[in-house]
Coordinates of C-alpha atoms in Angstrom, one line a residue:
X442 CA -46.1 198.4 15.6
X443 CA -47.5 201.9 15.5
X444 CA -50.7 200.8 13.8
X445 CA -51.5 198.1 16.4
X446 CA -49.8 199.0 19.6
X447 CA -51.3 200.4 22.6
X448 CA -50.7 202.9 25.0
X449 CA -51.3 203.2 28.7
X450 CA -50.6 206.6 30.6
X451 CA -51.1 206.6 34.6
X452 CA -51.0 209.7 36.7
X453 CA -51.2 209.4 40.5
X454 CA -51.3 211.9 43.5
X455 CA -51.4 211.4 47.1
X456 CA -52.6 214.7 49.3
X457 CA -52.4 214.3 53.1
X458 CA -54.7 216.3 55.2
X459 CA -52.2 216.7 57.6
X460 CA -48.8 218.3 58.4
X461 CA -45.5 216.5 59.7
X462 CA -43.0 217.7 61.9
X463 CA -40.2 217.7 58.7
X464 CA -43.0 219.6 56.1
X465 CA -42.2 222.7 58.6
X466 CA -38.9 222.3 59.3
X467 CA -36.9 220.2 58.0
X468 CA -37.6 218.8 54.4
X469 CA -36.4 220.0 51.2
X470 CA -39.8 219.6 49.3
X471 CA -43.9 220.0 49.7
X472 CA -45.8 217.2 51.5
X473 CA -47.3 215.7 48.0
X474 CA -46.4 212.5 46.8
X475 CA -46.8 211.7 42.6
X476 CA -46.1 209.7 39.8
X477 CA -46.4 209.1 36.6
X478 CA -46.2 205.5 34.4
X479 CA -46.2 205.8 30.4
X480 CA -46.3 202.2 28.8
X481 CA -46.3 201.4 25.2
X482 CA -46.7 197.4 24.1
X483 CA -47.2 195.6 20.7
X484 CA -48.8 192.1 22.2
X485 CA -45.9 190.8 24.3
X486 CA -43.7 190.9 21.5
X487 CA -42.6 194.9 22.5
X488 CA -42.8 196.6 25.4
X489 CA -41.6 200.7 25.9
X490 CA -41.9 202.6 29.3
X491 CA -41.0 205.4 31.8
X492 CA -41.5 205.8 35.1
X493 CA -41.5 209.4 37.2
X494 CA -41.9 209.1 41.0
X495 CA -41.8 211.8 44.1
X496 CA -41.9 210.9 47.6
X497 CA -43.6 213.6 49.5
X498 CA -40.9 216.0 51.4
X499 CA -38.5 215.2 48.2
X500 CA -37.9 218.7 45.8
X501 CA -39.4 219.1 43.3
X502 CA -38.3 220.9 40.2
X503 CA -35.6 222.6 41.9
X504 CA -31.8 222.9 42.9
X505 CA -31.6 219.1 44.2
X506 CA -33.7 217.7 41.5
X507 CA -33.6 220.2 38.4
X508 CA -34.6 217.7 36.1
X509 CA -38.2 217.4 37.9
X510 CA -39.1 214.3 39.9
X511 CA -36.7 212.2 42.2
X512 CA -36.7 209.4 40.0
X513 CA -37.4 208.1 36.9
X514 CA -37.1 204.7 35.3
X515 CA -36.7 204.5 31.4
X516 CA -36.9 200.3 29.4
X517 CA -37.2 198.8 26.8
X518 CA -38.4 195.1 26.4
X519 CA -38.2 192.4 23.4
X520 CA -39.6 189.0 23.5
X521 CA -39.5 186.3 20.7
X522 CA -37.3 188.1 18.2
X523 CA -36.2 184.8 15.9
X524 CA -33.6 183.1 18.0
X525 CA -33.7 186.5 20.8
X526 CA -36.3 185.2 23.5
X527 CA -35.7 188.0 25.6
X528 CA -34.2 191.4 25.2
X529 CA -34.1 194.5 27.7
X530 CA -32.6 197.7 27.7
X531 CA -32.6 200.1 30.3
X532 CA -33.8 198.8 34.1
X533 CA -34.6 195.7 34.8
X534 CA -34.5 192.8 37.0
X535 CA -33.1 189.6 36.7
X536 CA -34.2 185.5 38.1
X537 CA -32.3 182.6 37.4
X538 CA -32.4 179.5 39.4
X539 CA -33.6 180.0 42.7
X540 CA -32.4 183.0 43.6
X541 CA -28.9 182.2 45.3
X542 CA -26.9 184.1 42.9
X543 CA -29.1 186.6 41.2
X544 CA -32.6 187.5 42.2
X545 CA -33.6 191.6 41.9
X546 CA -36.9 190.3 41.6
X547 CA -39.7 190.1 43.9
X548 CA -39.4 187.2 47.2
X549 CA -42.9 185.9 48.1
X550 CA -43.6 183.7 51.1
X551 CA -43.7 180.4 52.6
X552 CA -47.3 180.0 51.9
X553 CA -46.9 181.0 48.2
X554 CA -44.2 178.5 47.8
X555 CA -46.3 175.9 48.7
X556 CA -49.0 177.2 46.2
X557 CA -46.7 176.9 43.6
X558 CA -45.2 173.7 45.1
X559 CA -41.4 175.4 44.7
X560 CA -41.3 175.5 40.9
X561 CA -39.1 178.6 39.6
X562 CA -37.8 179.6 35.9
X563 CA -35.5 182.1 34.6
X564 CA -37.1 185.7 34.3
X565 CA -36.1 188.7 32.0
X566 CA -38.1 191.6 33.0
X567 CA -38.5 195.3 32.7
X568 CA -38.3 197.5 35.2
X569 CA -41.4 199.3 35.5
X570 CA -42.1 199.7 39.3
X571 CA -41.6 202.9 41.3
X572 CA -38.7 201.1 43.6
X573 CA -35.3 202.3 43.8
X574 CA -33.5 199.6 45.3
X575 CA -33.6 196.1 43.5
X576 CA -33.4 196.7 39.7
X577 CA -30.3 196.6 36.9
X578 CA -29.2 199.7 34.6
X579 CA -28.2 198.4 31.0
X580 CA -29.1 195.4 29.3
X581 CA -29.7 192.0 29.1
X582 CA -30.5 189.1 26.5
X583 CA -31.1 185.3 26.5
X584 CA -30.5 183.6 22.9
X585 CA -32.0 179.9 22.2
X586 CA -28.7 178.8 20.6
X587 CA -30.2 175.2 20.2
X588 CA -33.2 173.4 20.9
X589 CA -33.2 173.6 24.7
X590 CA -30.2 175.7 24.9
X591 CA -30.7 179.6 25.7
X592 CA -27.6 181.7 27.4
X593 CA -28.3 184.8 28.4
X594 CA -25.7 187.8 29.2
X595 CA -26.0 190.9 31.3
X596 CA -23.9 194.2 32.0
X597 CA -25.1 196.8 34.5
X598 CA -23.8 200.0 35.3
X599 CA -26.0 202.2 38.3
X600 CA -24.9 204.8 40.9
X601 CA -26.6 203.5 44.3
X602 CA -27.5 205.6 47.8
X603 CA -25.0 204.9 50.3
X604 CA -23.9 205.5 54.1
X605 CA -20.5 206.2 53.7
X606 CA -17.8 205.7 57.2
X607 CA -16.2 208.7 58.8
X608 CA -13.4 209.7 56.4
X609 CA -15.5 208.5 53.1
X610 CA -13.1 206.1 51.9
X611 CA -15.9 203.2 52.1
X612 CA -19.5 202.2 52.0
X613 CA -21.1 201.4 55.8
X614 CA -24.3 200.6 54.5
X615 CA -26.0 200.5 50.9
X616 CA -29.2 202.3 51.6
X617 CA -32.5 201.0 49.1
X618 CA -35.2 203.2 50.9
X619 CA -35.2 205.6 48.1
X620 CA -36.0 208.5 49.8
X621 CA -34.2 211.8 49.5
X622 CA -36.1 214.3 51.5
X623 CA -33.9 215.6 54.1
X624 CA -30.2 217.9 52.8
X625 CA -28.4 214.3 54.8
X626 CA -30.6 211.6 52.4
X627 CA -29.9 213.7 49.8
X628 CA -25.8 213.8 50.6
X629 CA -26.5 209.9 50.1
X630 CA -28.1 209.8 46.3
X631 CA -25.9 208.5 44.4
X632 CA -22.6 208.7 46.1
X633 CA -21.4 205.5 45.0
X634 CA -21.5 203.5 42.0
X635 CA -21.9 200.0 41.0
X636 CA -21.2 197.5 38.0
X637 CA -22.0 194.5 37.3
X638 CA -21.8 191.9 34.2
X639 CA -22.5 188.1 33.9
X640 CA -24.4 185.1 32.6
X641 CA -26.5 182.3 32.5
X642 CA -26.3 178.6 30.5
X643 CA -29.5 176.8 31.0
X644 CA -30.8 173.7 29.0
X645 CA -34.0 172.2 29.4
X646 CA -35.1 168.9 27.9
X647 CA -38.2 166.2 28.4
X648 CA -38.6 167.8 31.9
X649 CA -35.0 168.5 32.8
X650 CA -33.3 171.7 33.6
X651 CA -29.7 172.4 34.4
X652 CA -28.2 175.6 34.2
X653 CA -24.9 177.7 35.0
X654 CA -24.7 181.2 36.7
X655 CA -21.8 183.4 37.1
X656 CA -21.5 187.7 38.1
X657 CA -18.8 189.7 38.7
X658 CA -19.4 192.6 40.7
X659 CA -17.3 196.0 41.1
X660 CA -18.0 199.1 43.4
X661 CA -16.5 202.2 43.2
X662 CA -15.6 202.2 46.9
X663 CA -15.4 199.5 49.3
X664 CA -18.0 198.1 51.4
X665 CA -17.0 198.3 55.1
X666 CA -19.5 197.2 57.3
X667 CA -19.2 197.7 61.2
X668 CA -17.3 194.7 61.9
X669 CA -17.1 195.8 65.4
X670 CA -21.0 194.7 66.0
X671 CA -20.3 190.7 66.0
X672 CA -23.8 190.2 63.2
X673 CA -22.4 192.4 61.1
X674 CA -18.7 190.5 61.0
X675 CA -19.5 188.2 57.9
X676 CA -21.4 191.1 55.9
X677 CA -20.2 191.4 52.7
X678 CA -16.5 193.5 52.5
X679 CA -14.2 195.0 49.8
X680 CA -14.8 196.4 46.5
X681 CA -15.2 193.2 44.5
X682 CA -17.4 190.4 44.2
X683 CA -18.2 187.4 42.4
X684 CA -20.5 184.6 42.6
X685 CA -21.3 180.8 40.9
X686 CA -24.1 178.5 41.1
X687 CA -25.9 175.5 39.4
X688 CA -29.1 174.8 39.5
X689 CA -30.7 171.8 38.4
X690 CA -34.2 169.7 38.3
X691 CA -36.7 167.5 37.0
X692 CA -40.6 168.1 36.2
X693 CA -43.4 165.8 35.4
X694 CA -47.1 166.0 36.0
X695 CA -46.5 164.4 39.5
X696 CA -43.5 164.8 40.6
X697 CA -40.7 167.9 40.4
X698 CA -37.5 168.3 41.9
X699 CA -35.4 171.6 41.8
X700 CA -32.7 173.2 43.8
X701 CA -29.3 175.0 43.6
X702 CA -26.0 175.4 44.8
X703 CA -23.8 178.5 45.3
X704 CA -20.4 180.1 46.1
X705 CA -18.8 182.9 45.9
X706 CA -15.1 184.8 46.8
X707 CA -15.6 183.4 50.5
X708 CA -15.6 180.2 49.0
X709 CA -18.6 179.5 51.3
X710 CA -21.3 177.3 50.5
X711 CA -25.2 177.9 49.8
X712 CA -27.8 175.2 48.6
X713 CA -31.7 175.0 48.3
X714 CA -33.4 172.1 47.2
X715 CA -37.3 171.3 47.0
X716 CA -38.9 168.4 46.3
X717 CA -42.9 168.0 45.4
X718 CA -45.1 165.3 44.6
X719 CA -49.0 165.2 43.6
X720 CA -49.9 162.2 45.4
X721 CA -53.7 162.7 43.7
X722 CA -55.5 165.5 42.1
X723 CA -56.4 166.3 45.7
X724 CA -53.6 166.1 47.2
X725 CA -49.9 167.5 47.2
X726 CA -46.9 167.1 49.6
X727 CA -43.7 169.8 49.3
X728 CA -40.2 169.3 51.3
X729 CA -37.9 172.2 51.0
X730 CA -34.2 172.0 52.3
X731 CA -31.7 175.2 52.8
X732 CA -28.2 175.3 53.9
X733 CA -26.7 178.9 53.9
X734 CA -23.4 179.1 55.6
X735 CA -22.8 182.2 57.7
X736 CA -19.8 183.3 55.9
X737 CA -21.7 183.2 52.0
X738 CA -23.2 186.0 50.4
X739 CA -24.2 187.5 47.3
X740 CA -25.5 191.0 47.0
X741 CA -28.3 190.3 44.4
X742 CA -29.8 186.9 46.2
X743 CA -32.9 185.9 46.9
X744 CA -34.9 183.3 48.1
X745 CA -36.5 181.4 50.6
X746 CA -35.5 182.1 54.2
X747 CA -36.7 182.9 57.3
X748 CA -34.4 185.2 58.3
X749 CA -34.4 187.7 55.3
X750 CA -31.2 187.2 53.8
X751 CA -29.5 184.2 52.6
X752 CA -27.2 183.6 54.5
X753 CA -26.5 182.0 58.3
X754 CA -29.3 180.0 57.9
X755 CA -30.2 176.1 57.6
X756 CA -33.7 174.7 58.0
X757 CA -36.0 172.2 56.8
X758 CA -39.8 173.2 55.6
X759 CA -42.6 170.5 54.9
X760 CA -46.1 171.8 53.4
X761 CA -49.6 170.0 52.5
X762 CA -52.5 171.0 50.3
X763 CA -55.5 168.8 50.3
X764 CA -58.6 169.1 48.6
X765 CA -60.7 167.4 51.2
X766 CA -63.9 167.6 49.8
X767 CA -65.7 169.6 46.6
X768 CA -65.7 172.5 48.4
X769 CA -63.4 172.7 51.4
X770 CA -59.6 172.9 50.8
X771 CA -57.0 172.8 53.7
X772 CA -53.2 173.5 53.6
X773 CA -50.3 173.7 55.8
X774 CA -46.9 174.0 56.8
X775 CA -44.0 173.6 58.9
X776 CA -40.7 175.4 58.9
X777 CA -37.9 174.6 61.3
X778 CA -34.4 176.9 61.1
X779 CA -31.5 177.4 63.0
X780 CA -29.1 180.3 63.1
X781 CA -25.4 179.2 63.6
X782 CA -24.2 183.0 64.0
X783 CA -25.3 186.3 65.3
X784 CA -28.0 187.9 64.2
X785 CA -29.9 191.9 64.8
X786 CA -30.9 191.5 68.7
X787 CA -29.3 188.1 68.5
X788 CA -26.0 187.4 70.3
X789 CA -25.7 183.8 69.7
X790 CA -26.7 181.2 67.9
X791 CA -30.5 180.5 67.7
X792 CA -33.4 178.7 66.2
X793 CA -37.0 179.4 65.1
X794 CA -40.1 177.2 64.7
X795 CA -42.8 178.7 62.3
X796 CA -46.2 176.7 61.7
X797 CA -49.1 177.8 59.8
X798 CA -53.2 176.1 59.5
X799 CA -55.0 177.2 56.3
X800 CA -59.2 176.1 55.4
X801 CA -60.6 177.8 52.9
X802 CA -64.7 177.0 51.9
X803 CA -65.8 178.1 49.2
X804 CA -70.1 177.4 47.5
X805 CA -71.5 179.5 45.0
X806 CA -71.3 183.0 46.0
X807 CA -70.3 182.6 49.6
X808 CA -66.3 182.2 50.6
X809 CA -65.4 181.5 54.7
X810 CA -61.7 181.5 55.4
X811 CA -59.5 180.4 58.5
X812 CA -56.0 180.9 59.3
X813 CA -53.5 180.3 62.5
X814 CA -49.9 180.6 62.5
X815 CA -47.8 179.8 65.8
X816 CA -43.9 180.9 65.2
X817 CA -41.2 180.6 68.2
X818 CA -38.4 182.5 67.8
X819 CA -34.9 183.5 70.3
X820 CA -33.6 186.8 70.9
X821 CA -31.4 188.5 73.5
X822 CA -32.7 189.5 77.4
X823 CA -32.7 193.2 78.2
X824 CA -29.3 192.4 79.8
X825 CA -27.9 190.7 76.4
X826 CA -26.8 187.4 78.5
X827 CA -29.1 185.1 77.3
X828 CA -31.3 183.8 74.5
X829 CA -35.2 184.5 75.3
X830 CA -38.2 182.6 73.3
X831 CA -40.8 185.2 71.5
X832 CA -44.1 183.0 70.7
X833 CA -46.3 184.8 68.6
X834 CA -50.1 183.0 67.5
X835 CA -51.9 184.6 65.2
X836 CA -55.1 184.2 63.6
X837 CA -57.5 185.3 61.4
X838 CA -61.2 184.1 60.1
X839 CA -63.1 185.8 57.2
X840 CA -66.6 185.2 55.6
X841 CA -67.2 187.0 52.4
X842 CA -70.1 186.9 50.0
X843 CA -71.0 188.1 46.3
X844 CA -74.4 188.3 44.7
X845 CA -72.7 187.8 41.5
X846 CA -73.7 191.3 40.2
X847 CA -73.4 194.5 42.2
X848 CA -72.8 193.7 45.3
X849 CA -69.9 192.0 47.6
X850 CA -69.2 192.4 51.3
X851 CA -66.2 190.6 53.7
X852 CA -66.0 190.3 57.3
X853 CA -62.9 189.7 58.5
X854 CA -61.4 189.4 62.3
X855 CA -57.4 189.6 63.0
X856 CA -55.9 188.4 66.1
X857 CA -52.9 188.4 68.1
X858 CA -51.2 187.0 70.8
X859 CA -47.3 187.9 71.4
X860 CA -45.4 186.2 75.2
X861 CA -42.3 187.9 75.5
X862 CA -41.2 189.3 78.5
X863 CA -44.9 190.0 79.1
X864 CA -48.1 189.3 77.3
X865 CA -49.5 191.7 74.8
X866 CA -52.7 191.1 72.6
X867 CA -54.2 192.3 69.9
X868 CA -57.9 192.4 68.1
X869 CA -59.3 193.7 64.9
X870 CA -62.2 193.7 63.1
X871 CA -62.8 194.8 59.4
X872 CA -65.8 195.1 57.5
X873 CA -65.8 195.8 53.6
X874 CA -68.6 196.7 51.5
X875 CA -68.0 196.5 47.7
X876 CA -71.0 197.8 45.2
X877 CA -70.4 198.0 41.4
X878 CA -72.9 199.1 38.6
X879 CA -72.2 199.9 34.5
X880 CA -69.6 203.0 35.4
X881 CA -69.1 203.0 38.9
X882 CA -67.4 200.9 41.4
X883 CA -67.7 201.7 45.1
X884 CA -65.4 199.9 48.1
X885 CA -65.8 200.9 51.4
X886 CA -64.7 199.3 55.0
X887 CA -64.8 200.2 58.1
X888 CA -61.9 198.7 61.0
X889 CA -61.8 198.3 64.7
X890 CA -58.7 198.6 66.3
X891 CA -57.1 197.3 69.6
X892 CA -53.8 196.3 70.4
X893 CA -51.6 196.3 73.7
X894 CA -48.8 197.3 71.9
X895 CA -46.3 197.1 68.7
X896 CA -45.5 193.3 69.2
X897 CA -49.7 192.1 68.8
X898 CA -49.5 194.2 65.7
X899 CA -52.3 193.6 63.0
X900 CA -51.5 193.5 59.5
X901 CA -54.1 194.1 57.0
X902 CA -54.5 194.0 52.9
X903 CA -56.3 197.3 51.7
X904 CA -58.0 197.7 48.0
X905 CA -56.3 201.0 46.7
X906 CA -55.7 202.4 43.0
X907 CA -53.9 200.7 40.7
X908 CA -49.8 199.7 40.7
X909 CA -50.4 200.8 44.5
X910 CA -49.9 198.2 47.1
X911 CA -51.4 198.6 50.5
X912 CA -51.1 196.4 53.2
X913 CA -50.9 199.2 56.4
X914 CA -50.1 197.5 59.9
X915 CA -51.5 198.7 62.6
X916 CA -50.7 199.0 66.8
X917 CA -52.7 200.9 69.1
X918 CA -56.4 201.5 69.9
X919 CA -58.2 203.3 67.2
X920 CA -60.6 202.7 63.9
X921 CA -59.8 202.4 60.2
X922 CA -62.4 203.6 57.4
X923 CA -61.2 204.2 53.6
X924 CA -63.6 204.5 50.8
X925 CA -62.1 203.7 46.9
X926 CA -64.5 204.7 44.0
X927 CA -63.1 203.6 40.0
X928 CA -65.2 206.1 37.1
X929 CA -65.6 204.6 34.4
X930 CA -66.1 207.6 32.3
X931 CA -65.4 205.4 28.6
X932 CA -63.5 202.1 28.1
X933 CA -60.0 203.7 27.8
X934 CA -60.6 206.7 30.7
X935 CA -60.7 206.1 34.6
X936 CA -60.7 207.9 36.9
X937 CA -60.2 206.8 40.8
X938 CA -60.2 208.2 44.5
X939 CA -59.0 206.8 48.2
X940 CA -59.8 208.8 51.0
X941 CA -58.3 207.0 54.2
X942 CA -58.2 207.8 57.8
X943 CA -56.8 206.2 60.6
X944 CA -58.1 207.5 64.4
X945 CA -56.2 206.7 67.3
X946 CA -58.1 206.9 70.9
X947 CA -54.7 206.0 72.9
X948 CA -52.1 208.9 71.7
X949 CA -52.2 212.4 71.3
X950 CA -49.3 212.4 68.1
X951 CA -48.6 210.2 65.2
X952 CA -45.2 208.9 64.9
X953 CA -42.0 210.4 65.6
X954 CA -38.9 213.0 64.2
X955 CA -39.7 214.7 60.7
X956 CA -42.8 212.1 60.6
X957 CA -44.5 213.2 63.4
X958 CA -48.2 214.2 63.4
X959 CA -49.2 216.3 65.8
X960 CA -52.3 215.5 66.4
X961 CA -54.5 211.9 66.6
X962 CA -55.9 211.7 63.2
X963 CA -54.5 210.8 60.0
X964 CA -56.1 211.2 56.6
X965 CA -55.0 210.8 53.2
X966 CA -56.6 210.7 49.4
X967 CA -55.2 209.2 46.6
X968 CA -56.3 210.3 42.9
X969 CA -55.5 208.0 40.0
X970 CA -56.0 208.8 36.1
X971 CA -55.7 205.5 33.9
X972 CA -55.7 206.6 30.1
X973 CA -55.8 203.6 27.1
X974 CA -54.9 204.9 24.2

């Protein structure tokens, strides 16, 4: 292992060229943000990390945090050890089924499930990411005890960030923001504690599955949600949980069908179920149903929804992807849910209609893209009486183009269209420019920026460094222009920088409280060291 395996050492800053409102008064630490990922592997066979991460305003190396950074992760991961398939100590997350019962994993969207046309496995992972809300403390395994028979078996044991009520005797709220920057987040790190053990049966044979979850979880104070606010009456209550669920399935070449069913110590009820076909190589249908009473929940779900959490929720969702010619492939879907309790800035119950248009065209070195989505959804009046549509229509067309050796460019144009209590509309229009030679790789784009308000906002994907997502929304009037360069300086060192700025023309500040900005601008630069070794 030492003679073979690799090592990977990343070290990350982010410098803002700017003060907020908390850097002079209010935070406990400086205004830099850093990290730090060590990862060790033998083929896929052994995996060894660490993670070290420090939101900016969070101390540093002092009373709060006199062990150094904010938060560190620590794993270690076996796979294929004789009859051990999986094996992780440490953090980690956990997928079985389809997420009704136990999902700390990562959720992706309705147009990725029809890409993978609703398939899902179970999932041992380690926990090498830089969040600090969904992830397990202790280990895991999953044994093959027999042909197509592997049970796996989990304990946990984690202190979690919490809003405690008046008198401290309970949890109000289980907070997964990670941040610890101001003396009152920092009164919430780790003021609670959580454990957690369980399992999973799952055989698979000749295409198929059928499998048997079951966790028992234990706080060390209760959870007492505001029961008072009527969406917040069926939140989960009290210092122990537990949850059960089957999931089940078949899977040929054509045809798959997969779903779950769940329960828990509400005895309520929670089921998916999706249903594929590949009528031709060209073409492929997708059916997805969800019933998720109002009073289920588990606290490690999830899954498909369309209101975030799974539960209150039933809906039906039908999706297409046809290769209509060589070149040319279209998809689409619609999604239909109704809400049969109250929900955030809904009262009653309520119902929302989400649709989506997809063409992508792609011919040797040129890609053009096209996108619309129309979703209807209720909420309250300003008065709280009655139920209000919000229609949103957004779109978005793209042409990008590669010469196949240095050079790549994209245009892209975003738009929006929100009728609420009035109409607000929103435009904007990105150009990327992406040049790469034997050591250096340059991307650069430049965005134009115009939006009535917050409800046309724009969302937009942004190239950054590496283990970095970006994907920045934007409201306002203003332009966007970052610039990413990757040094090559051998085949085991690089080096990169981001330099982004934002520019409002409509506002005179930048955000609000501790975040505020005094001043229109916004500029910050990234610096990334990848060493192989």
């Amino acid at each position: 292992m030492l003679k073979h395996g690799r090592s990977e050492l990343v070290a990350s800053a982010r410098v803002p060229l700017y003060e907020r409102q908390g850097d002079r008064d209010g935070y406990l630490g400086y205004r830099y943000k850093h990290w730090f990922r060590y990862t060790f592997s033998c083929g896929q066979r052994v995996k060894l990390g660490m993670v070290g991460s420090q939101d900016a305003g969070e101390p540093f190396l002092s009373a709060h945090n006199s062990w150094g950074y904010d938060y560190y992760s620590f794993y270690l991961m076996l796979r294929d050890w004789g009859r051990v398939k999986a094996f992780v100590a440490g953090r980690y997350r956990l997928k079985f089924g389809m997420g009704l019962v136990m999902n700390t994993d990562y959720g992706f969207g309705k147009a990725a499930v029809l890409a993978t046309l609703g398939r899902t496995s179970n999932n041992i992972r380690a926990h090498s990411s830089r969040s600090e809300g969904n992830y397990l403390q202790g280990a895991a395994a999953t044994l093959n005890v027999w042909g197509g028979l592997d049970v796996t078996a989990f304990v946990s044991y984690r202190y979690i960030d919490a809003t405690l009520n008046n008198d401290s005797s309970g949890i109000a709220t289980i907070v997964k923001t990670g941040y610890h920057r101001t003396l009152s987040e920092m009164n919430r790190k780790h003021n609670a504690s959580e454990k957690l053990f369980g399992g999973n049966v799952r055989y698979f044979d000749h295409g198929f599955h059928a499998g048997l979850t079951a966790l028992h979880a234990d706080f060390s104070k209760p959870l007492m949600p505001d029961a008072g606010r009527i969406y917040q009456r069926y939140r989960p209550s009290g210092e122990s949980f537990w949850n059960i669920s089957a999931d089940y399935g078949y899977v040929t070449g054509r045809f798959s069908f997969n779903g779950e069913a769940a329960t828990g110590n509400t005895h309520a009820f929670a089921t998916l179920n999706t249903l594929s076909l590949r009528l031709s190589s060209s073409l492929s249908l997708m059916a997805l149903q969800r019933f998720y009473s109002y009073r289920y929940y588990s606290l490690f779900s999830r899954s498909f929804s369309d209101g975030g959490s799974i539960q209150n929720e039933s809906g039906v969702y039908v999706g297409a992807e046809w290769q209509a010619f060589r070149h040319l492939r279209l998809s689409a879907y619609t999604d239909y849910a109704y809400f049969p309790w109250a929900r955030y800035r809904v009262s009653k119950a309520s119902r929302s209609w989400d649709h989506l248009l997809s063409a992508v065209y792609q011919r040797q070195n040129i890609t053009l893209a096209a996108r619309y989505r129309l979703r209807n959804r209720q909420q309250d009046d300003a008065a709280h009486t009655q139920l209000i549509s919000k229609t949103e229509h957004r779109g978005r067309l793209s042409f990008a183009f590669e010469d196949g050796t240095h050079w790549q460019c994209k245009t892209q144009i975003d738009a929006a269209y929100c009728r609420l209590t009035h109409n607000s509309k929103g435009l904007m229009i990105t150009q990327n420019v992406g040049y790469r030679c034997r050591r250096i790789t340059l991307n650069g784009s430049f965005g134009y920026l115009n939006t009535d308000d917050y409800e046309s906002r724009i969302y937009s994907y942004e190239r950054s460094v590496r283990y970095d997502f970006a994907f920045p929304v934007f409201s306002g009037k203003g332009i966007r222009y970052t610039l990413l360069v990757k040094a090559s300086l051998s085949p085991k060192l690089h080096l990169y920088c981001k330099m982004g700025t934002t520019d409002y023309f409509d506002r005179s500040h930048i955000s609000s409280s501790y975040q505020q900005i005094n001043r229109s601008s916004q500029t910050d630069v990234d610096i990334q060291m990848v060493w192989k070794f």
